[in-house]
Amino acid sequence: MSSRLFQPSRLAAASFGLGLGALVGISVALVTGSMLGADAQRSPLAPGAGIAFWAAALMAPAAIVTGVLAKIRLKEPGWWSTLAILLGAVVLVIVLVTLVFILAIVSTS
């Protein structure tokens, strides 16, 4: 049963995986960053949080593009393609807002 879940469109399944990965990556990055706080420069977890942030920043547009491509194709993309587009858009907004906050903090220092 589970092997047939994403059978109609593998592109839609890939977009859902990218969207879910982006959501997990941005969550890990923001939670780790907020727990580290001012000690982020000395913590060994900071590079991993940075990598998770940038990986999520790259996966979000990829989820949106592959989700739209899955919708354009003639096969039935299923609900996971729509969910992937929404997840990618939410993560992209979170990334952009975080980057604006970073620029605001750096410019006032």
mmCIF file of C-alpha atoms in Angstrom:
data_model
loop_
_atom_site.group_PDB
_atom_site.id
_atom_site.type_symbol
_atom_site.label_atom_id
_atom_site.label_comp_id
_atom_site.label_asym_id
_atom_site.label_seq_id
_atom_site.Cartn_x
_atom_site.Cartn_y
_atom_site.Cartn_z
ATOM 1 C CA MET A 1 0.000 0.000 0.000
ATOM 2 C CA SER A 2 2.713 2.516 0.912
ATOM 3 C CA SER A 3 4.658 1.876 -2.294
ATOM 4 C CA ARG A 4 1.641 2.994 -4.343
ATOM 5 C CA LEU A 5 0.990 6.207 -2.399
ATOM 6 C CA PHE A 6 3.170 8.444 -4.588
ATOM 7 C CA GLN A 7 2.891 6.334 -7.735
ATOM 8 C CA PRO A 8 0.869 8.795 -9.902
ATOM 9 C CA SER A 9 3.565 11.475 -9.763
ATOM 10 C CA ARG A 10 7.095 11.009 -8.501
ATOM 11 C CA LEU A 11 7.775 14.680 -9.137
ATOM 12 C CA ALA A 12 5.001 15.568 -6.696
ATOM 13 C CA ALA A 13 6.524 13.169 -4.178
ATOM 14 C CA ALA A 14 9.910 14.831 -4.630
ATOM 15 C CA SER A 15 8.386 18.268 -4.120
ATOM 16 C CA PHE A 16 6.670 17.078 -0.946
ATOM 17 C CA GLY A 17 9.956 15.677 0.338
ATOM 18 C CA LEU A 18 11.737 18.933 -0.410
ATOM 19 C CA GLY A 19 9.029 20.951 1.332
ATOM 20 C CA LEU A 20 9.070 18.726 4.378
ATOM 21 C CA GLY A 21 12.871 18.784 4.481
ATOM 22 C CA ALA A 22 12.867 22.566 4.239
ATOM 23 C CA LEU A 23 10.401 22.832 7.124
ATOM 24 C CA VAL A 24 12.458 20.505 9.308
ATOM 25 C CA GLY A 25 15.694 22.282 8.367
ATOM 26 C CA ILE A 26 14.432 25.763 9.174
ATOM 27 C CA SER A 27 12.893 24.523 12.429
ATOM 28 C CA VAL A 28 16.163 22.915 13.509
ATOM 29 C CA ALA A 29 18.136 26.033 12.572
ATOM 30 C CA LEU A 30 15.852 28.467 14.387
ATOM 31 C CA VAL A 31 15.430 26.335 17.513
ATOM 32 C CA THR A 32 19.177 25.706 17.739
ATOM 33 C CA GLY A 33 19.936 29.380 17.142
ATOM 34 C CA SER A 34 17.493 30.526 19.786
ATOM 35 C CA MET A 35 18.858 28.036 22.313
ATOM 36 C CA LEU A 36 22.450 29.122 21.670
ATOM 37 C CA GLY A 37 21.724 32.836 21.916
ATOM 38 C CA ALA A 38 24.811 34.906 22.623
ATOM 39 C CA ASP A 39 27.041 31.821 22.934
ATOM 40 C CA ALA A 40 26.590 30.967 19.247
ATOM 41 C CA GLN A 41 30.112 32.016 18.270
ATOM 42 C CA ARG A 42 31.725 29.567 20.690
ATOM 43 C CA SER A 43 29.298 26.671 20.266
ATOM 44 C CA PRO A 44 30.117 23.650 18.096
ATOM 45 C CA LEU A 45 26.418 23.485 17.115
ATOM 46 C CA ALA A 46 26.445 26.849 15.332
ATOM 47 C CA PRO A 47 27.913 25.630 12.012
ATOM 48 C CA GLY A 48 25.338 22.842 11.849
ATOM 49 C CA ALA A 49 22.515 25.307 12.459
ATOM 50 C CA GLY A 50 23.885 27.528 9.710
ATOM 51 C CA ILE A 51 24.067 24.630 7.281
ATOM 52 C CA ALA A 52 20.491 23.624 8.176
ATOM 53 C CA PHE A 53 19.335 27.210 7.570
ATOM 54 C CA TRP A 54 20.939 27.491 4.149
ATOM 55 C CA ALA A 55 19.841 23.998 3.147
ATOM 56 C CA ALA A 56 16.256 24.953 4.003
ATOM 57 C CA ALA A 57 16.692 28.227 2.130
ATOM 58 C CA LEU A 58 17.640 26.241 -0.981
ATOM 59 C CA MET A 59 15.050 23.491 -0.562
ATOM 60 C CA ALA A 60 12.090 25.880 -0.229
ATOM 61 C CA PRO A 61 12.268 27.308 -3.777
ATOM 62 C CA ALA A 62 13.045 23.836 -5.119
ATOM 63 C CA ALA A 63 9.871 22.525 -3.454
ATOM 64 C CA ILE A 64 7.829 25.328 -4.986
ATOM 65 C CA VAL A 65 9.250 24.819 -8.484
ATOM 66 C CA THR A 66 8.893 21.036 -8.467
ATOM 67 C CA GLY A 67 5.394 21.328 -7.032
ATOM 68 C CA VAL A 68 4.341 23.719 -9.788
ATOM 69 C CA LEU A 69 5.947 21.484 -12.412
ATOM 70 C CA ALA A 70 4.038 18.516 -11.014
ATOM 71 C CA LYS A 71 0.810 20.517 -11.274
ATOM 72 C CA ILE A 72 1.546 21.491 -14.892
ATOM 73 C CA ARG A 73 2.160 17.911 -16.043
ATOM 74 C CA LEU A 74 -0.783 15.888 -17.300
ATOM 75 C CA LYS A 75 -0.608 13.211 -14.583
ATOM 76 C CA GLU A 76 -2.571 13.599 -11.371
ATOM 77 C CA PRO A 77 -0.168 15.226 -8.873
ATOM 78 C CA GLY A 78 -2.241 14.551 -5.756
ATOM 79 C CA TRP A 79 -2.559 16.520 -2.560
ATOM 80 C CA TRP A 80 1.154 16.303 -1.719
ATOM 81 C CA SER A 81 2.040 18.651 -4.569
ATOM 82 C CA THR A 82 -0.234 21.378 -3.197
ATOM 83 C CA LEU A 83 1.084 20.809 0.304
ATOM 84 C CA ALA A 84 4.661 21.002 -0.987
ATOM 85 C CA ILE A 85 3.992 24.376 -2.618
ATOM 86 C CA LEU A 86 2.490 25.671 0.627
ATOM 87 C CA LEU A 87 5.342 24.313 2.753
ATOM 88 C CA GLY A 88 7.922 25.799 0.405
ATOM 89 C CA ALA A 89 6.193 29.181 0.462
ATOM 90 C CA VAL A 90 5.968 29.231 4.263
ATOM 91 C CA VAL A 91 9.626 28.290 4.659
ATOM 92 C CA LEU A 92 10.651 30.859 2.048
ATOM 93 C CA VAL A 93 8.805 33.594 3.947
ATOM 94 C CA ILE A 94 10.457 32.506 7.221
ATOM 95 C CA VAL A 95 13.890 32.570 5.553
ATOM 96 C CA LEU A 96 13.327 36.020 4.076
ATOM 97 C CA VAL A 97 12.038 37.463 7.363
ATOM 98 C CA THR A 98 15.018 35.949 9.193
ATOM 99 C CA LEU A 99 17.423 37.483 6.677
ATOM 100 C CA VAL A 100 15.756 40.894 7.104
ATOM 101 C CA PHE A 101 16.160 40.599 10.884
ATOM 102 C CA ILE A 102 19.818 39.649 10.462
ATOM 103 C CA LEU A 103 20.426 42.644 8.187
ATOM 104 C CA ALA A 104 18.662 44.935 10.666
ATOM 105 C CA ILE A 105 20.785 43.665 13.555
ATOM 106 C CA VAL A 106 24.024 43.947 11.591
ATOM 107 C CA SER A 107 23.266 47.453 10.339
ATOM 108 C CA THR A 108 22.485 48.787 13.836
ATOM 109 C CA SER A 109 25.630 47.322 15.426
#
